[in-house]
mmCIF file of C-alpha atoms in Angstrom:
data_model
loop_
_atom_site.group_PDB
_atom_site.id
_atom_site.type_symbol
_atom_site.label_atom_id
_atom_site.label_comp_id
_atom_site.label_asym_id
_atom_site.label_seq_id
_atom_site.Cartn_x
_atom_site.Cartn_y
_atom_site.Cartn_z
ATOM 1 C CA MET A 19 85.195 70.268 87.128
ATOM 2 C CA ASP A 20 83.733 66.902 86.074
ATOM 3 C CA TYR A 21 80.318 66.281 84.534
ATOM 4 C CA PRO A 22 78.403 65.515 87.792
ATOM 5 C CA ALA A 23 79.810 68.697 89.334
ATOM 6 C CA ALA A 24 78.790 70.662 86.233
ATOM 7 C CA VAL A 25 75.233 69.325 86.475
ATOM 8 C CA CYS A 26 75.075 70.154 90.180
ATOM 9 C CA TYR A 27 76.174 73.716 89.451
ATOM 10 C CA LEU A 28 73.528 74.182 86.746
ATOM 11 C CA GLU A 29 70.817 72.667 88.906
ATOM 12 C CA SER A 30 71.794 75.048 91.710
ATOM 13 C CA LEU A 31 70.893 77.925 89.398
ATOM 14 C CA MET A 32 67.298 76.698 89.168
ATOM 15 C CA ARG A 33 66.571 78.226 92.542
ATOM 16 C CA PHE A 34 66.810 81.643 90.900
ATOM 17 C CA GLY A 35 63.841 80.719 88.718
ATOM 18 C CA MET A 36 63.123 81.772 85.144
ATOM 19 C CA HIS A 37 63.286 85.477 84.396
ATOM 20 C CA LEU A 38 62.825 86.717 80.848
ATOM 21 C CA GLY A 39 65.031 89.559 79.638
ATOM 22 C CA LEU A 40 68.181 90.225 77.636
ATOM 23 C CA GLU A 41 70.240 92.287 80.087
ATOM 24 C CA ARG A 42 71.834 89.383 81.968
ATOM 25 C CA ILE A 43 72.619 87.277 78.901
ATOM 26 C CA GLY A 44 73.956 90.359 77.121
ATOM 27 C CA LEU A 45 76.425 91.125 79.909
ATOM 28 C CA LEU A 46 77.397 87.473 80.298
ATOM 29 C CA LEU A 47 78.188 87.161 76.591
ATOM 30 C CA HIS A 48 80.145 90.425 76.730
ATOM 31 C CA LEU A 49 82.328 89.021 79.513
ATOM 32 C CA LEU A 50 82.848 85.888 77.403
ATOM 33 C CA GLY A 51 84.038 87.821 74.359
ATOM 34 C CA GLU A 52 80.755 88.128 72.411
ATOM 35 C CA PRO A 53 80.801 84.585 70.957
ATOM 36 C CA HIS A 54 77.332 85.083 69.453
ATOM 37 C CA LEU A 55 78.392 87.833 67.079
ATOM 38 C CA ASN A 56 79.150 86.951 63.456
ATOM 39 C CA LEU A 57 77.843 83.434 64.055
ATOM 40 C CA PRO A 58 75.473 82.365 61.245
ATOM 41 C CA VAL A 59 72.240 81.446 63.034
ATOM 42 C CA ILE A 60 68.824 80.062 62.178
ATOM 43 C CA HIS A 61 66.389 81.022 64.936
ATOM 44 C CA VAL A 62 63.374 78.754 65.483
ATOM 45 C CA GLY A 63 60.480 79.712 67.736
ATOM 46 C CA GLY A 64 56.796 78.881 68.071
ATOM 47 C CA THR A 65 54.424 77.184 70.470
ATOM 48 C CA ASN A 66 54.604 73.610 69.171
ATOM 49 C CA GLY A 67 56.892 71.818 66.752
ATOM 50 C CA LYS A 68 59.850 74.175 67.041
ATOM 51 C CA GLY A 69 62.163 71.420 68.259
ATOM 52 C CA SER A 70 61.150 69.037 65.484
ATOM 53 C CA THR A 71 61.498 71.786 62.894
ATOM 54 C CA ALA A 72 64.904 72.798 64.230
ATOM 55 C CA ALA A 73 66.085 69.177 64.134
ATOM 56 C CA MET A 74 64.886 68.790 60.535
ATOM 57 C CA LEU A 75 66.621 72.000 59.476
ATOM 58 C CA ALA A 76 69.839 70.911 61.148
ATOM 59 C CA GLY A 77 69.625 67.558 59.386
ATOM 60 C CA ILE A 78 69.112 69.200 55.989
ATOM 61 C CA LEU A 79 72.033 71.582 56.496
ATOM 62 C CA GLN A 80 74.313 68.787 57.660
ATOM 63 C CA ALA A 81 73.338 66.689 54.632
ATOM 64 C CA ALA A 82 74.149 69.707 52.459
ATOM 65 C CA GLY A 83 77.710 69.611 53.758
ATOM 66 C CA TYR A 84 77.552 72.376 56.363
ATOM 67 C CA ARG A 85 79.040 71.849 59.808
ATOM 68 C CA THR A 86 75.870 72.413 61.804
ATOM 69 C CA GLY A 87 75.291 73.142 65.474
ATOM 70 C CA LEU A 88 71.933 72.523 67.149
ATOM 71 C CA PHE A 89 70.845 74.011 70.487
ATOM 72 C CA ILE A 90 67.595 72.680 71.934
ATOM 73 C CA SER A 91 65.700 72.765 75.219
ATOM 74 C CA PRO A 92 64.745 71.130 77.392
ATOM 75 C CA HIS A 93 66.618 67.837 77.394
ATOM 76 C CA LEU A 94 64.982 64.459 78.012
ATOM 77 C CA HIS A 95 67.780 62.433 79.574
ATOM 78 C CA SER A 96 71.010 64.425 79.755
ATOM 79 C CA TYR A 97 72.143 68.022 79.553
ATOM 80 C CA THR A 98 74.503 66.952 76.781
ATOM 81 C CA GLU A 99 71.514 66.567 74.429
ATOM 82 C CA ARG A 100 71.181 70.343 74.315
ATOM 83 C CA PHE A 101 74.344 70.942 72.274
ATOM 84 C CA SER A 102 75.159 68.912 69.183
ATOM 85 C CA VAL A 103 77.348 69.355 66.129
ATOM 86 C CA ASN A 104 76.510 67.349 63.014
ATOM 87 C CA GLY A 105 74.186 65.172 65.071
ATOM 88 C CA ALA A 106 76.746 64.293 67.772
ATOM 89 C CA SER A 107 75.958 65.536 71.281
ATOM 90 C CA ILE A 108 78.635 67.303 73.255
ATOM 91 C CA THR A 109 80.657 64.877 75.379
ATOM 92 C CA PRO A 110 80.259 64.993 79.171
ATOM 93 C CA ALA A 111 83.896 66.093 79.479
ATOM 94 C CA ASP A 112 83.462 68.951 77.005
ATOM 95 C CA PHE A 113 80.192 69.925 78.666
ATOM 96 C CA ALA A 114 81.914 70.137 82.040
ATOM 97 C CA ALA A 115 84.728 72.181 80.496
ATOM 98 C CA ALA A 116 82.154 74.568 78.997
ATOM 99 C CA VAL A 117 80.513 75.072 82.383
ATOM 100 C CA ALA A 118 83.922 75.677 83.986
ATOM 101 C CA GLU A 119 84.669 78.350 81.377
ATOM 102 C CA VAL A 120 81.409 80.232 81.871
ATOM 103 C CA LYS A 121 81.235 80.003 85.679
ATOM 104 C CA PRO A 122 83.899 82.679 86.380
ATOM 105 C CA ALA A 123 81.996 85.182 84.226
ATOM 106 C CA VAL A 124 78.817 84.413 86.176
ATOM 107 C CA GLU A 125 80.673 84.958 89.446
ATOM 108 C CA GLU A 126 82.117 88.222 88.122
ATOM 109 C CA MET A 127 78.598 89.429 87.375
ATOM 110 C CA THR A 128 77.232 88.636 90.812
ATOM 111 C CA ALA A 129 80.324 90.058 92.514
ATOM 112 C CA GLY A 130 79.734 93.277 90.612
ATOM 113 C CA GLY A 131 76.190 93.548 91.926
ATOM 114 C CA TYR A 132 74.447 92.359 88.786
ATOM 115 C CA GLU A 133 71.505 89.976 88.849
ATOM 116 C CA GLN A 134 72.315 86.264 88.824
ATOM 117 C CA PRO A 135 72.014 84.722 85.338
ATOM 118 C CA THR A 136 69.461 81.921 85.093
ATOM 119 C CA GLU A 137 70.217 78.322 84.237
ATOM 120 C CA PHE A 138 68.934 78.779 80.680
ATOM 121 C CA GLU A 139 71.006 81.920 80.178
ATOM 122 C CA VAL A 140 74.153 80.097 81.266
ATOM 123 C CA LEU A 141 73.321 77.219 78.912
ATOM 124 C CA THR A 142 72.696 79.666 76.058
ATOM 125 C CA ALA A 143 76.052 81.334 76.633
ATOM 126 C CA MET A 144 77.700 77.917 76.727
ATOM 127 C CA ALA A 145 76.079 77.016 73.420
ATOM 128 C CA PHE A 146 77.384 80.121 71.647
ATOM 129 C CA ARG A 147 80.865 79.555 73.022
ATOM 130 C CA TYR A 148 80.827 75.844 72.120
ATOM 131 C CA PHE A 149 79.602 76.425 68.570
ATOM 132 C CA ARG A 150 82.206 79.141 68.077
ATOM 133 C CA ARG A 151 84.940 76.816 69.290
ATOM 134 C CA GLN A 152 83.628 74.013 67.088
ATOM 135 C CA GLN A 153 83.767 76.375 64.102
ATOM 136 C CA VAL A 154 80.279 75.524 62.908
ATOM 137 C CA ASP A 155 79.157 76.921 59.568
ATOM 138 C CA VAL A 156 75.674 77.538 60.925
ATOM 139 C CA ALA A 157 73.935 77.143 64.282
ATOM 140 C CA VAL A 158 70.248 76.267 64.604
ATOM 141 C CA LEU A 159 68.863 77.712 67.842
ATOM 142 C CA GLU A 160 65.543 76.701 69.354
ATOM 143 C CA VAL A 161 63.866 79.458 71.355
ATOM 144 C CA GLY A 162 63.462 78.556 75.017
ATOM 145 C CA LEU A 163 60.282 80.465 75.889
ATOM 146 C CA GLY A 164 58.449 83.138 73.954
ATOM 147 C CA GLY A 165 60.925 84.932 71.752
ATOM 148 C CA GLU A 166 61.294 88.671 72.296
ATOM 149 C CA LEU A 167 62.844 88.346 75.757
ATOM 150 C CA ASP A 168 64.261 84.837 75.391
ATOM 151 C CA ALA A 169 68.007 84.517 75.969
ATOM 152 C CA THR A 170 68.560 83.217 72.433
ATOM 153 C CA ASN A 171 67.238 86.490 71.013
ATOM 154 C CA VAL A 172 70.604 88.236 71.345
ATOM 155 C CA VAL A 173 71.375 87.182 67.765
ATOM 156 C CA PRO A 174 71.367 90.449 65.774
ATOM 157 C CA ASP A 175 70.856 89.126 62.241
ATOM 158 C CA PRO A 176 69.747 85.499 61.847
ATOM 159 C CA LEU A 177 69.882 83.952 58.383
ATOM 160 C CA VAL A 178 66.198 83.160 58.785
ATOM 161 C CA SER A 179 63.729 83.378 61.671
ATOM 162 C CA VAL A 180 61.094 80.641 61.943
ATOM 163 C CA ILE A 181 57.850 80.866 63.916
ATOM 164 C CA THR A 182 56.238 77.452 63.625
ATOM 165 C CA ASN A 183 52.868 78.464 65.068
ATOM 166 C CA VAL A 184 51.214 80.409 67.864
ATOM 167 C CA GLY A 185 49.045 78.633 70.423
ATOM 168 C CA TRP A 186 48.054 78.687 74.051
ATOM 169 C CA ASP A 187 51.003 78.027 76.344
ATOM 170 C CA HIS A 188 52.963 79.892 79.042
ATOM 171 C CA MET A 189 50.128 82.417 79.383
ATOM 172 C CA ASP A 190 51.427 83.398 82.817
ATOM 173 C CA ARG A 191 54.520 84.835 81.134
ATOM 174 C CA LEU A 192 53.491 85.667 77.575
ATOM 175 C CA GLY A 193 49.942 86.928 78.014
ATOM 176 C CA ASP A 194 46.418 85.545 77.997
ATOM 177 C CA THR A 195 45.509 86.372 74.391
ATOM 178 C CA LEU A 196 46.856 84.973 71.121
ATOM 179 C CA THR A 197 47.724 88.530 70.124
ATOM 180 C CA ALA A 198 49.953 88.966 73.171
ATOM 181 C CA ILE A 199 51.556 85.539 72.738
ATOM 182 C CA ALA A 200 52.165 86.225 69.046
ATOM 183 C CA ARG A 201 53.745 89.574 69.895
ATOM 184 C CA ALA A 202 56.234 87.819 72.168
ATOM 185 C CA LYS A 203 57.063 85.171 69.581
ATOM 186 C CA ALA A 204 57.345 87.692 66.741
ATOM 187 C CA GLY A 205 60.057 89.411 68.749
ATOM 188 C CA ILE A 206 62.647 87.182 67.045
ATOM 189 C CA VAL A 207 61.966 88.949 63.719
ATOM 190 C CA LYS A 208 64.850 91.280 62.857
ATOM 191 C CA ARG A 209 65.052 94.310 60.600
ATOM 192 C CA GLY A 210 65.407 93.358 56.943
ATOM 193 C CA GLY A 211 65.381 89.671 57.769
ATOM 194 C CA TYR A 212 63.648 86.633 56.325
ATOM 195 C CA VAL A 213 60.812 85.001 58.250
ATOM 196 C CA VAL A 214 58.997 81.696 57.787
ATOM 197 C CA THR A 215 55.811 80.845 59.650
ATOM 198 C CA ALA A 216 53.144 78.150 59.647
ATOM 199 C CA ALA A 217 50.906 80.150 61.992
ATOM 200 C CA THR A 218 47.231 80.055 60.985
ATOM 201 C CA ALA A 219 45.303 81.863 63.735
ATOM 202 C CA PRO A 220 44.226 85.179 62.111
ATOM 203 C CA GLU A 221 45.047 87.349 65.136
ATOM 204 C CA ALA A 222 48.491 85.756 65.507
ATOM 205 C CA LEU A 223 49.275 85.995 61.804
ATOM 206 C CA ALA A 224 48.246 89.665 61.824
ATOM 207 C CA VAL A 225 50.800 90.390 64.539
ATOM 208 C CA ILE A 226 53.584 88.572 62.679
ATOM 209 C CA GLU A 227 52.710 90.352 59.428
ATOM 210 C CA ALA A 228 52.675 93.732 61.157
ATOM 211 C CA ARG A 229 56.048 93.087 62.793
ATOM 212 C CA CYS A 230 57.590 92.080 59.469
ATOM 213 C CA LYS A 231 56.149 95.133 57.725
ATOM 214 C CA ALA A 232 57.428 97.479 60.432
ATOM 215 C CA LEU A 233 60.953 96.052 60.188
ATOM 216 C CA GLY A 234 61.080 95.568 56.445
ATOM 217 C CA ALA A 235 61.376 91.799 56.860
ATOM 218 C CA THR A 236 60.248 89.384 54.144
ATOM 219 C CA LEU A 237 57.590 86.929 55.328
ATOM 220 C CA PHE A 238 56.972 83.480 53.851
ATOM 221 C CA ARG A 239 53.737 81.763 54.928
ATOM 222 C CA VAL A 240 53.880 77.965 54.820
ATOM 223 C CA TYR A 241 50.215 77.534 53.923
ATOM 224 C CA GLN A 242 50.617 79.937 50.988
ATOM 225 C CA GLU A 243 54.037 78.896 49.712
ATOM 226 C CA ALA A 244 53.861 75.109 50.235
ATOM 227 C CA THR A 245 51.483 72.241 49.497
ATOM 228 C CA TRP A 246 51.893 68.623 50.473
ATOM 229 C CA GLN A 247 50.192 65.276 50.049
ATOM 230 C CA ALA A 248 50.515 62.534 52.640
ATOM 231 C CA GLY A 249 51.596 59.104 51.409
ATOM 232 C CA GLU A 250 52.187 55.732 53.010
ATOM 233 C CA THR A 251 52.815 55.595 56.754
ATOM 234 C CA LEU A 252 55.224 52.953 58.045
ATOM 235 C CA PRO A 253 56.267 51.997 61.581
ATOM 236 C CA HIS A 254 59.469 54.027 61.216
ATOM 237 C CA GLY A 255 58.134 57.078 59.376
ATOM 238 C CA GLN A 256 55.999 58.327 56.494
ATOM 239 C CA TYR A 257 56.158 59.269 52.832
ATOM 240 C CA PHE A 258 54.826 62.520 51.430
ATOM 241 C CA SER A 259 55.209 64.768 48.391
ATOM 242 C CA LEU A 260 55.901 68.453 48.804
ATOM 243 C CA THR A 261 55.932 71.561 46.629
ATOM 244 C CA VAL A 262 57.719 74.612 48.044
ATOM 245 C CA LEU A 263 57.990 77.908 46.149
ATOM 246 C CA GLY A 264 57.350 75.970 42.951
ATOM 247 C CA ARG A 265 60.025 73.352 43.665
ATOM 248 C CA PHE A 266 58.572 69.832 43.677
ATOM 249 C CA TYR A 267 59.871 67.082 45.949
ATOM 250 C CA PRO A 268 58.165 63.795 45.100
ATOM 251 C CA GLN A 269 58.041 60.913 47.572
ATOM 252 C CA LEU A 270 60.041 62.356 50.448
ATOM 253 C CA PHE A 271 60.513 60.085 53.459
ATOM 254 C CA LEU A 272 60.274 61.578 56.945
ATOM 255 C CA SER A 273 61.434 59.461 59.864
ATOM 256 C CA LEU A 274 58.765 60.971 62.149
ATOM 257 C CA ARG A 275 55.080 60.092 62.112
ATOM 258 C CA GLY A 276 51.923 62.152 62.416
ATOM 259 C CA ALA A 277 50.227 64.708 60.177
ATOM 260 C CA HIS A 278 51.576 67.518 62.371
ATOM 261 C CA GLN A 279 55.117 66.498 61.441
ATOM 262 C CA LEU A 280 54.330 67.079 57.773
ATOM 263 C CA VAL A 281 53.592 70.717 58.613
ATOM 264 C CA ASN A 282 56.901 70.914 60.476
ATOM 265 C CA ALA A 283 58.684 69.319 57.527
ATOM 266 C CA ALA A 284 57.119 71.781 55.089
ATOM 267 C CA THR A 285 58.240 74.610 57.375
ATOM 268 C CA ALA A 286 61.804 73.283 57.513
ATOM 269 C CA VAL A 287 62.013 72.779 53.747
ATOM 270 C CA LEU A 288 60.565 76.237 53.076
ATOM 271 C CA ALA A 289 63.191 77.709 55.399
ATOM 272 C CA SER A 290 65.916 75.775 53.572
ATOM 273 C CA GLU A 291 64.611 77.105 50.260
ATOM 274 C CA VAL A 292 64.766 80.655 51.630
ATOM 275 C CA LEU A 293 68.358 79.978 52.706
ATOM 276 C CA ARG A 294 69.161 78.726 49.213
ATOM 277 C CA ARG A 295 67.525 81.558 47.312
ATOM 278 C CA HIS A 296 68.247 84.524 49.572
ATOM 279 C CA ARG A 297 71.233 83.618 51.756
ATOM 280 C CA GLY A 298 73.408 81.868 49.204
ATOM 281 C CA LEU A 299 73.524 78.427 50.817
ATOM 282 C CA THR A 300 73.918 75.430 48.545
ATOM 283 C CA ILE A 301 71.109 73.006 49.367
ATOM 284 C CA HIS A 302 70.278 70.422 46.719
ATOM 285 C CA GLU A 303 67.234 68.144 46.667
ATOM 286 C CA GLU A 304 69.306 65.196 47.883
ATOM 287 C CA ALA A 305 70.234 67.117 51.046
ATOM 288 C CA VAL A 306 66.539 67.709 51.776
ATOM 289 C CA ARG A 307 65.810 64.025 51.229
ATOM 290 C CA ARG A 308 68.642 62.767 53.430
ATOM 291 C CA GLY A 309 68.016 65.371 56.099
ATOM 292 C CA LEU A 310 64.347 64.467 56.546
ATOM 293 C CA ALA A 311 64.924 60.722 56.304
ATOM 294 C CA GLY A 312 67.686 60.798 58.896
ATOM 295 C CA VAL A 313 66.186 63.062 61.539
ATOM 296 C CA ARG A 314 65.953 61.535 65.017
ATOM 297 C CA TRP A 315 63.798 63.305 67.571
ATOM 298 C CA PRO A 316 62.996 61.272 70.714
ATOM 299 C CA GLY A 317 59.764 61.702 72.620
ATOM 300 C CA ARG A 318 57.670 62.454 69.564
ATOM 301 C CA LEU A 319 55.322 59.522 68.995
ATOM 302 C CA GLU A 320 58.317 57.394 69.946
ATOM 303 C CA VAL A 321 57.641 53.655 70.189
ATOM 304 C CA VAL A 322 59.718 52.441 73.116
ATOM 305 C CA ALA A 323 58.278 48.930 73.476
ATOM 306 C CA THR A 324 56.101 46.370 71.710
ATOM 307 C CA ALA A 325 53.789 43.597 72.960
ATOM 308 C CA PRO A 326 52.218 45.706 74.290
ATOM 309 C CA THR A 327 53.036 48.785 72.245
ATOM 310 C CA VAL A 328 54.216 51.680 74.396
ATOM 311 C CA VAL A 329 54.420 55.157 72.858
ATOM 312 C CA ILE A 330 55.765 58.292 74.520
ATOM 313 C CA ASP A 331 55.049 61.842 73.396
ATOM 314 C CA VAL A 332 55.849 65.225 74.933
ATOM 315 C CA ALA A 333 52.482 66.880 74.167
ATOM 316 C CA HIS A 334 51.762 69.284 77.023
ATOM 317 C CA ASN A 335 49.248 71.839 75.732
ATOM 318 C CA ARG A 336 45.869 71.730 74.013
ATOM 319 C CA ASP A 337 47.097 72.025 70.412
ATOM 320 C CA ALA A 338 49.736 69.339 70.949
ATOM 321 C CA ALA A 339 47.127 67.099 72.579
ATOM 322 C CA LEU A 340 44.867 67.487 69.533
ATOM 323 C CA ALA A 341 47.763 66.507 67.259
ATOM 324 C CA LEU A 342 48.501 63.515 69.459
ATOM 325 C CA ARG A 343 44.857 62.422 69.444
ATOM 326 C CA GLN A 344 44.847 62.523 65.645
ATOM 327 C CA ALA A 345 48.155 60.662 65.446
ATOM 328 C CA LEU A 346 46.890 57.826 67.639
ATOM 329 C CA SER A 347 44.818 56.723 64.629
ATOM 330 C CA LEU A 348 48.099 55.425 63.199
ATOM 331 C CA PHE A 349 48.067 52.642 65.802
ATOM 332 C CA SER A 350 45.709 49.690 66.041
ATOM 333 C CA TYR A 351 44.684 48.585 69.504
ATOM 334 C CA ARG A 352 41.937 46.930 71.517
ATOM 335 C CA HIS A 353 42.654 48.912 74.663
ATOM 336 C CA LEU A 354 44.260 52.330 75.006
ATOM 337 C CA VAL A 355 45.764 53.343 78.344
ATOM 338 C CA LEU A 356 46.937 56.918 78.820
ATOM 339 C CA VAL A 357 49.454 57.865 81.499
ATOM 340 C CA VAL A 358 49.794 61.648 81.727
ATOM 341 C CA GLY A 359 52.119 63.839 83.744
ATOM 342 C CA MET A 360 52.886 67.517 83.327
ATOM 343 C CA LEU A 361 53.892 70.587 85.293
ATOM 344 C CA GLY A 362 51.361 72.499 87.316
ATOM 345 C CA ASP A 363 51.453 75.586 85.095
ATOM 346 C CA LYS A 364 49.948 73.693 82.143
ATOM 347 C CA GLU A 365 46.267 73.669 81.171
ATOM 348 C CA ARG A 366 45.775 70.099 82.297
ATOM 349 C CA GLU A 367 41.993 70.135 81.940
ATOM 350 C CA LYS A 368 42.138 71.231 78.281
ATOM 351 C CA VAL A 369 44.788 68.603 77.519
ATOM 352 C CA MET A 370 42.638 65.852 79.026
#
């Protein structure tokens, strides 16, 4: 199987839609030899910013000397963006080989009368298998949708679970109240685990706190455990100072712009501090500095042209649109033209 054939196969699975649940992914991983077990994982969920936070965490861990896998979704240009090790995306040839390895297990499931795995479930299984084969020291997994019933939630004991925030998105699947959405996202919390969140909505935070208490998990709240001061903003990033759990980081440079990215950075650094203090990872200040300065995350206030300046951003819900509106103050212009496109299940009116 070559790369175009692998893409065609995955795209053919889209006709089965998106169905939340852990039964299909559980059986698929069983047929593949349980590659997700005993794999050190950092699980990152939330409504907005989870991809940026996951990328920052992966950058910090790589800078600390750990061989780090990163699984993200969706991709912008190529399926190969979804799997990376130490910042290098999987090659098209290796991606095709990974699809070819998983496909027989999918066919075995359907032949046995089991429900067809979805595209995302197949990709998740591929990621676990690829990271296992690459012998990563730690894998950073971004939740696809929700949390409790997301395919990535088969991980039994993540090193740390991160819930960036809870906002209005995917209400058709997660519920039409912040309490219901928070309940879905808090599903990634595991018994006795460590949890980091930057959620601020009282009803959402109450759900996360209750889940942690019920499972004996230790919760770290970003707005209680971290403070930061914005510094100079440059075309290629921004400076800021950060204090996390009493540890002071003066004049950090983050290669992403916008005040919302400072919250994501504080979340990532707090998670790294939890890993250092409670999970035994060696993460020095220099690793935090290099990880944040080197992070690359396309489609987030990304300047793709000048004269005139053209910026692309993936904001697709109300909270992300508010962050984008605030971030536009970083640019000077005489005329601002917005070109907006999003899927039909989004709250387009609220975004506009």
